[in-house]
Amino acid sequence: MTDALLLQVRNVAKKFKGAEAVGGVSFELGSGETLGLIGPNGSGKTTLVNLITGFVRPDRGEILFRGRLLNRRRPDQIARLGVVRTFQMARPYLGLKALENVVVPLFSSRLKRLPGGRYGGRETVALDLLEEVGFERESLVPFKPAGALPHGYLKRLELARCLALRPELLILDEIFSGLSLAEVAGLMPIITRFQAEGVALVMIEHRLRELFKVVDRVLVMNFGRVIAAGTPAQVMASPEVKEAYLGAE
């Protein structure tokens, strides 16, 4: 882990209708670190991300970003602090053009507080961002309604919208889901560019082969709890992890 502590999750728990979705999860994330979050379906991964990003409030525990408590903050307030996420199912403004979907976050007050930035009007900046994630700048694709885009472009649009907010922590919820091997290969350079720019990443993913190429370490969840933590090789050697994925003999 790097020296600068970015995110602290302390004994966080959440129940829905009496059922424990997340039960006492704790971990830390350093600035610029990439963490993989894996586990079987229903293990609590997305609920944990929803807790971090303010879409769900914890029943107990603390979540701190750069020492600031996130527990009672709204998702938009957390995003303005620099914690940005994608969703398993892309959530663009379907009736707006792809370009317009990226223009919207460029109005965030977060950008006014940050030094530097990009040159040009918002539409020019949005086109630059779309080009960075693999949209063809001279084509008609950036000007098509988001609702008309194929799945692979929607995933890229999610990344462009996040990139517009200049995140310090980017949470990717199954960014590779539903993509072909070629489409995943096309996203890999974008992820490594985030890393090179010092953005911390939390990646929920079921495609472990691809995930393990980019993460520094991994947390494994099952039934709402962390059952293993370490390098990809360490966690996959754990008998408890093997049982969670493959079942007991």
mmCIF file of C-alpha atoms in Angstrom:
data_model
loop_
_atom_site.group_PDB
_atom_site.id
_atom_site.type_symbol
_atom_site.label_atom_id
_atom_site.label_comp_id
_atom_site.label_asym_id
_atom_site.label_seq_id
_atom_site.Cartn_x
_atom_site.Cartn_y
_atom_site.Cartn_z
ATOM 1 C CA MET A 1 0.000 0.000 0.000
ATOM 2 C CA THR A 2 1.166 3.532 -0.675
ATOM 3 C CA ASP A 3 1.889 5.899 2.187
ATOM 4 C CA ALA A 4 -1.117 8.180 1.648
ATOM 5 C CA LEU A 5 -4.216 6.596 3.167
ATOM 6 C CA LEU A 6 -7.242 7.359 1.009
ATOM 7 C CA LEU A 7 -10.175 5.202 2.121
ATOM 8 C CA GLN A 8 -10.927 3.587 5.471
ATOM 9 C CA VAL A 9 -13.833 1.174 5.928
ATOM 10 C CA ARG A 10 -14.266 0.289 9.597
ATOM 11 C CA ASN A 11 -16.555 -2.528 10.734
ATOM 12 C CA VAL A 12 -19.308 -1.542 8.297
ATOM 13 C CA ALA A 13 -22.553 -3.506 8.381
ATOM 14 C CA LYS A 14 -25.945 -3.398 6.672
ATOM 15 C CA LYS A 15 -29.104 -5.512 6.962
ATOM 16 C CA PHE A 16 -32.102 -5.603 4.643
ATOM 17 C CA LYS A 17 -35.325 -6.940 6.182
ATOM 18 C CA GLY A 18 -33.300 -8.674 8.879
ATOM 19 C CA ALA A 19 -30.904 -10.367 6.463
ATOM 20 C CA GLU A 20 -27.264 -9.361 6.767
ATOM 21 C CA ALA A 21 -25.956 -8.127 3.414
ATOM 22 C CA VAL A 22 -22.670 -6.762 4.775
ATOM 23 C CA GLY A 23 -21.460 -7.856 8.193
ATOM 24 C CA GLY A 24 -18.590 -6.001 9.809
ATOM 25 C CA VAL A 25 -16.315 -5.362 6.802
ATOM 26 C CA SER A 26 -13.076 -3.454 7.350
ATOM 27 C CA PHE A 27 -10.276 -2.540 4.941
ATOM 28 C CA GLU A 28 -8.055 0.362 3.903
ATOM 29 C CA LEU A 29 -7.017 1.665 0.514
ATOM 30 C CA GLY A 30 -3.940 3.703 -0.260
ATOM 31 C CA SER A 31 -3.725 6.542 -2.765
ATOM 32 C CA GLY A 32 -3.063 5.126 -6.226
ATOM 33 C CA GLU A 33 -3.689 1.522 -5.160
ATOM 34 C CA THR A 34 -5.840 -0.906 -7.155
ATOM 35 C CA LEU A 35 -7.991 -3.302 -5.138
ATOM 36 C CA GLY A 36 -9.984 -6.202 -6.527
ATOM 37 C CA LEU A 37 -13.254 -7.101 -4.794
ATOM 38 C CA ILE A 38 -14.433 -10.593 -5.650
ATOM 39 C CA GLY A 39 -16.817 -13.252 -4.397
ATOM 40 C CA PRO A 40 -19.803 -15.333 -5.482
ATOM 41 C CA ASN A 41 -23.043 -13.673 -6.542
ATOM 42 C CA GLY A 42 -24.901 -12.330 -3.527
ATOM 43 C CA SER A 43 -21.780 -12.077 -1.372
ATOM 44 C CA GLY A 44 -22.309 -8.368 -0.620
ATOM 45 C CA LYS A 45 -19.862 -6.710 -3.007
ATOM 46 C CA THR A 46 -22.247 -4.253 -4.648
ATOM 47 C CA THR A 47 -23.923 -3.476 -1.322
ATOM 48 C CA LEU A 48 -20.495 -2.575 0.069
ATOM 49 C CA VAL A 49 -19.890 -0.246 -2.878
ATOM 50 C CA ASN A 50 -23.351 1.282 -2.396
ATOM 51 C CA LEU A 51 -22.415 1.977 1.232
ATOM 52 C CA ILE A 52 -19.143 3.649 0.253
ATOM 53 C CA THR A 53 -20.794 5.814 -2.407
ATOM 54 C CA GLY A 54 -23.814 6.882 -0.358
ATOM 55 C CA PHE A 55 -26.585 4.991 -2.137
ATOM 56 C CA VAL A 56 -27.155 3.000 1.060
ATOM 57 C CA ARG A 57 -26.452 4.085 4.647
ATOM 58 C CA PRO A 58 -24.706 1.669 7.003
ATOM 59 C CA ASP A 59 -26.363 0.361 10.159
ATOM 60 C CA ARG A 60 -23.030 0.590 11.940
ATOM 61 C CA GLY A 61 -19.384 1.326 11.266
ATOM 62 C CA GLU A 62 -17.541 4.198 9.642
ATOM 63 C CA ILE A 63 -16.441 5.021 6.105
ATOM 64 C CA LEU A 64 -13.822 7.749 5.739
ATOM 65 C CA PHE A 65 -12.333 9.280 2.614
ATOM 66 C CA ARG A 66 -9.234 11.350 3.297
ATOM 67 C CA GLY A 67 -10.365 11.456 6.916
ATOM 68 C CA ARG A 68 -13.848 12.768 6.077
ATOM 69 C CA LEU A 69 -16.779 10.697 7.290
ATOM 70 C CA LEU A 70 -18.997 9.586 4.406
ATOM 71 C CA ASN A 71 -21.758 7.843 6.375
ATOM 72 C CA ARG A 72 -24.372 10.601 6.115
ATOM 73 C CA ARG A 73 -23.379 12.156 2.807
ATOM 74 C CA ARG A 74 -25.461 11.908 -0.367
ATOM 75 C CA PRO A 75 -24.024 10.246 -3.504
ATOM 76 C CA ASP A 76 -23.591 13.626 -5.239
ATOM 77 C CA GLN A 77 -21.709 15.017 -2.229
ATOM 78 C CA ILE A 78 -19.420 11.987 -2.172
ATOM 79 C CA ALA A 79 -18.787 12.318 -5.919
ATOM 80 C CA ARG A 80 -17.790 15.949 -5.434
ATOM 81 C CA LEU A 81 -15.183 14.778 -2.919
ATOM 82 C CA GLY A 82 -13.643 12.616 -5.647
ATOM 83 C CA VAL A 83 -15.234 9.171 -5.107
ATOM 84 C CA VAL A 84 -16.816 8.177 -8.424
ATOM 85 C CA ARG A 85 -18.337 4.909 -9.600
ATOM 86 C CA THR A 86 -19.760 2.964 -12.509
ATOM 87 C CA PHE A 87 -22.732 0.607 -12.261
ATOM 88 C CA GLN A 88 -23.212 -3.030 -13.244
ATOM 89 C CA MET A 89 -25.880 -1.875 -15.663
ATOM 90 C CA ALA A 90 -24.930 1.402 -17.324
ATOM 91 C CA ARG A 91 -27.107 4.342 -16.262
ATOM 92 C CA PRO A 92 -26.749 7.037 -18.908
ATOM 93 C CA TYR A 93 -29.362 9.599 -19.802
ATOM 94 C CA LEU A 94 -30.776 7.443 -22.572
ATOM 95 C CA GLY A 95 -32.402 10.295 -24.486
ATOM 96 C CA LEU A 96 -29.272 12.454 -24.506
ATOM 97 C CA LYS A 97 -26.450 12.071 -26.980
ATOM 98 C CA ALA A 98 -23.318 10.305 -25.767
ATOM 99 C CA LEU A 99 -21.537 13.671 -25.959
ATOM 100 C CA GLU A 100 -24.221 15.362 -23.843
ATOM 101 C CA ASN A 101 -23.960 12.623 -21.221
ATOM 102 C CA VAL A 102 -20.331 13.628 -20.690
ATOM 103 C CA VAL A 103 -21.078 17.349 -20.755
ATOM 104 C CA VAL A 104 -23.403 16.974 -17.721
ATOM 105 C CA PRO A 105 -20.687 16.068 -15.155
ATOM 106 C CA LEU A 106 -18.487 18.863 -16.529
ATOM 107 C CA PHE A 107 -20.842 21.296 -14.754
ATOM 108 C CA SER A 108 -19.859 19.829 -11.361
ATOM 109 C CA SER A 109 -18.650 22.311 -8.766
ATOM 110 C CA ARG A 110 -15.842 19.827 -8.034
ATOM 111 C CA LEU A 111 -14.045 20.866 -11.217
ATOM 112 C CA LYS A 112 -14.050 24.531 -10.229
ATOM 113 C CA ARG A 113 -12.026 23.713 -7.105
ATOM 114 C CA LEU A 114 -9.333 21.656 -8.840
ATOM 115 C CA PRO A 115 -6.195 23.191 -10.326
ATOM 116 C CA GLY A 116 -5.329 22.585 -13.945
ATOM 117 C CA GLY A 117 -7.949 21.026 -16.148
ATOM 118 C CA ARG A 118 -8.550 20.769 -19.870
ATOM 119 C CA TYR A 119 -8.726 23.512 -22.463
ATOM 120 C CA GLY A 120 -11.762 24.344 -24.562
ATOM 121 C CA GLY A 121 -15.504 24.517 -24.112
ATOM 122 C CA ARG A 122 -17.433 21.712 -22.461
ATOM 123 C CA GLU A 123 -18.386 20.023 -25.735
ATOM 124 C CA THR A 124 -14.758 19.990 -26.864
ATOM 125 C CA VAL A 125 -13.650 18.570 -23.527
ATOM 126 C CA ALA A 126 -16.424 15.953 -23.689
ATOM 127 C CA LEU A 127 -15.268 14.900 -27.156
ATOM 128 C CA ASP A 128 -11.694 14.630 -25.861
ATOM 129 C CA LEU A 129 -12.867 12.402 -23.013
ATOM 130 C CA LEU A 130 -14.919 10.184 -25.309
ATOM 131 C CA GLU A 131 -11.949 9.826 -27.638
ATOM 132 C CA GLU A 132 -9.757 8.807 -24.688
ATOM 133 C CA VAL A 133 -12.060 5.897 -23.864
ATOM 134 C CA GLY A 134 -12.286 4.671 -27.445
ATOM 135 C CA PHE A 135 -15.040 6.633 -29.225
ATOM 136 C CA GLU A 136 -14.165 7.584 -32.803
ATOM 137 C CA ARG A 137 -14.022 11.368 -32.702
ATOM 138 C CA GLU A 138 -14.780 11.927 -36.385
ATOM 139 C CA SER A 139 -17.644 9.438 -36.479
ATOM 140 C CA LEU A 140 -21.317 9.957 -35.669
ATOM 141 C CA VAL A 141 -21.159 7.723 -32.588
ATOM 142 C CA PRO A 142 -20.599 10.542 -30.023
ATOM 143 C CA PHE A 143 -23.702 12.249 -31.412
ATOM 144 C CA LYS A 144 -26.008 9.236 -31.149
ATOM 145 C CA PRO A 145 -28.489 8.958 -28.255
ATOM 146 C CA ALA A 146 -27.028 6.861 -25.460
ATOM 147 C CA GLY A 147 -30.064 4.584 -25.702
ATOM 148 C CA ALA A 148 -28.980 3.605 -29.231
ATOM 149 C CA LEU A 149 -25.435 2.618 -28.298
ATOM 150 C CA PRO A 150 -24.342 -1.040 -28.111
ATOM 151 C CA HIS A 151 -23.264 -2.508 -24.786
ATOM 152 C CA GLY A 152 -19.524 -2.018 -25.315
ATOM 153 C CA TYR A 153 -19.928 1.688 -26.022
ATOM 154 C CA LEU A 154 -22.166 2.108 -22.958
ATOM 155 C CA LYS A 155 -19.369 0.719 -20.788
ATOM 156 C CA ARG A 156 -16.958 3.211 -22.345
ATOM 157 C CA LEU A 157 -19.464 6.023 -21.865
ATOM 158 C CA GLU A 158 -19.616 5.153 -18.138
ATOM 159 C CA LEU A 159 -15.841 5.538 -17.958
ATOM 160 C CA ALA A 160 -15.898 8.862 -19.809
ATOM 161 C CA ARG A 161 -18.488 10.271 -17.413
ATOM 162 C CA CYS A 162 -16.324 9.213 -14.468
ATOM 163 C CA LEU A 163 -13.195 10.620 -16.076
ATOM 164 C CA ALA A 164 -14.979 13.972 -16.493
ATOM 165 C CA LEU A 165 -15.112 14.336 -12.690
ATOM 166 C CA ARG A 166 -11.354 13.791 -12.299
ATOM 167 C CA PRO A 167 -11.757 11.172 -9.561
ATOM 168 C CA GLU A 168 -9.281 10.303 -6.855
ATOM 169 C CA LEU A 169 -11.052 6.996 -6.209
ATOM 170 C CA LEU A 170 -12.841 5.205 -9.039
ATOM 171 C CA ILE A 171 -15.032 2.185 -8.275
ATOM 172 C CA LEU A 172 -15.706 -0.062 -11.262
ATOM 173 C CA ASP A 173 -18.637 -2.438 -10.750
ATOM 174 C CA GLU A 174 -18.169 -5.300 -13.236
ATOM 175 C CA ILE A 175 -16.823 -3.069 -15.990
ATOM 176 C CA PHE A 176 -15.900 -6.177 -18.051
ATOM 177 C CA SER A 177 -19.316 -7.810 -17.735
ATOM 178 C CA GLY A 178 -20.916 -8.744 -21.044
ATOM 179 C CA LEU A 179 -17.919 -7.686 -23.115
ATOM 180 C CA SER A 180 -16.052 -9.768 -25.671
ATOM 181 C CA LEU A 181 -12.362 -10.542 -25.179
ATOM 182 C CA ALA A 182 -11.531 -7.883 -27.767
ATOM 183 C CA GLU A 183 -13.646 -5.285 -25.955
ATOM 184 C CA VAL A 184 -12.001 -6.135 -22.625
ATOM 185 C CA ALA A 185 -8.595 -5.809 -24.252
ATOM 186 C CA GLY A 186 -9.653 -2.375 -25.468
ATOM 187 C CA LEU A 187 -10.539 -1.268 -21.928
ATOM 188 C CA MET A 188 -7.288 -2.467 -20.363
ATOM 189 C CA PRO A 189 -5.169 0.499 -21.558
ATOM 190 C CA ILE A 190 -7.796 2.894 -20.160
ATOM 191 C CA ILE A 191 -7.575 1.246 -16.743
ATOM 192 C CA THR A 192 -3.783 1.267 -16.748
ATOM 193 C CA ARG A 193 -3.885 4.965 -17.702
ATOM 194 C CA PHE A 194 -6.025 5.681 -14.642
ATOM 195 C CA GLN A 195 -3.415 3.861 -12.580
ATOM 196 C CA ALA A 196 -0.540 5.781 -14.163
ATOM 197 C CA GLU A 197 -2.308 9.035 -13.299
ATOM 198 C CA GLY A 198 -2.480 8.008 -9.627
ATOM 199 C CA VAL A 199 -6.211 7.267 -9.453
ATOM 200 C CA ALA A 200 -7.067 4.632 -6.829
ATOM 201 C CA LEU A 201 -9.326 1.862 -8.124
ATOM 202 C CA VAL A 202 -11.715 -0.614 -6.536
ATOM 203 C CA MET A 203 -12.820 -3.208 -9.084
ATOM 204 C CA ILE A 204 -15.698 -5.636 -8.541
ATOM 205 C CA GLU A 205 -15.238 -8.331 -11.122
ATOM 206 C CA HIS A 206 -16.089 -11.943 -11.940
ATOM 207 C CA ARG A 207 -13.626 -12.184 -14.827
ATOM 208 C CA LEU A 208 -10.693 -12.998 -12.602
ATOM 209 C CA ARG A 209 -8.098 -13.640 -15.295
ATOM 210 C CA GLU A 210 -8.397 -10.068 -16.544
ATOM 211 C CA LEU A 211 -8.798 -8.583 -13.056
ATOM 212 C CA PHE A 212 -5.673 -10.196 -11.675
ATOM 213 C CA LYS A 213 -3.570 -8.540 -14.375
ATOM 214 C CA VAL A 214 -4.210 -5.056 -12.965
ATOM 215 C CA VAL A 215 -4.830 -5.294 -9.202
ATOM 216 C CA ASP A 216 -2.327 -4.870 -6.373
ATOM 217 C CA ARG A 217 -4.325 -6.990 -3.947
ATOM 218 C CA VAL A 218 -7.708 -8.647 -3.569
ATOM 219 C CA LEU A 219 -10.508 -8.889 -0.993
ATOM 220 C CA VAL A 220 -12.768 -11.927 -1.209
ATOM 221 C CA MET A 221 -16.305 -11.685 0.202
ATOM 222 C CA ASN A 222 -18.837 -14.381 0.978
ATOM 223 C CA PHE A 223 -22.142 -14.020 2.855
ATOM 224 C CA GLY A 224 -21.381 -10.355 3.530
ATOM 225 C CA ARG A 225 -17.977 -10.888 5.114
ATOM 226 C CA VAL A 226 -14.343 -10.761 4.010
ATOM 227 C CA ILE A 227 -13.010 -14.331 3.971
ATOM 228 C CA ALA A 228 -9.569 -13.651 2.460
ATOM 229 C CA ALA A 229 -7.264 -10.764 1.584
ATOM 230 C CA GLY A 230 -3.914 -10.618 -0.166
ATOM 231 C CA THR A 231 -2.358 -10.976 -3.570
ATOM 232 C CA PRO A 232 -4.317 -12.844 -6.251
ATOM 233 C CA ALA A 233 -2.135 -15.933 -5.739
ATOM 234 C CA GLN A 234 -2.595 -15.833 -1.973
ATOM 235 C CA VAL A 235 -6.372 -15.541 -1.977
ATOM 236 C CA MET A 236 -6.914 -18.170 -4.650
ATOM 237 C CA ALA A 237 -4.819 -20.611 -2.614
ATOM 238 C CA SER A 238 -7.159 -20.202 0.365
ATOM 239 C CA PRO A 239 -9.287 -23.287 1.100
ATOM 240 C CA GLU A 240 -12.158 -21.029 2.211
ATOM 241 C CA VAL A 241 -12.071 -19.188 -1.118
ATOM 242 C CA LYS A 242 -12.012 -22.448 -3.058
ATOM 243 C CA GLU A 243 -15.028 -23.666 -1.096
ATOM 244 C CA ALA A 244 -16.900 -20.391 -1.697
ATOM 245 C CA TYR A 245 -16.386 -20.636 -5.449
ATOM 246 C CA LEU A 246 -16.412 -24.395 -5.991
ATOM 247 C CA GLY A 247 -18.382 -25.723 -3.009
ATOM 248 C CA ALA A 248 -17.343 -28.252 -0.409
ATOM 249 C CA GLU A 249 -16.419 -31.724 -1.600
#
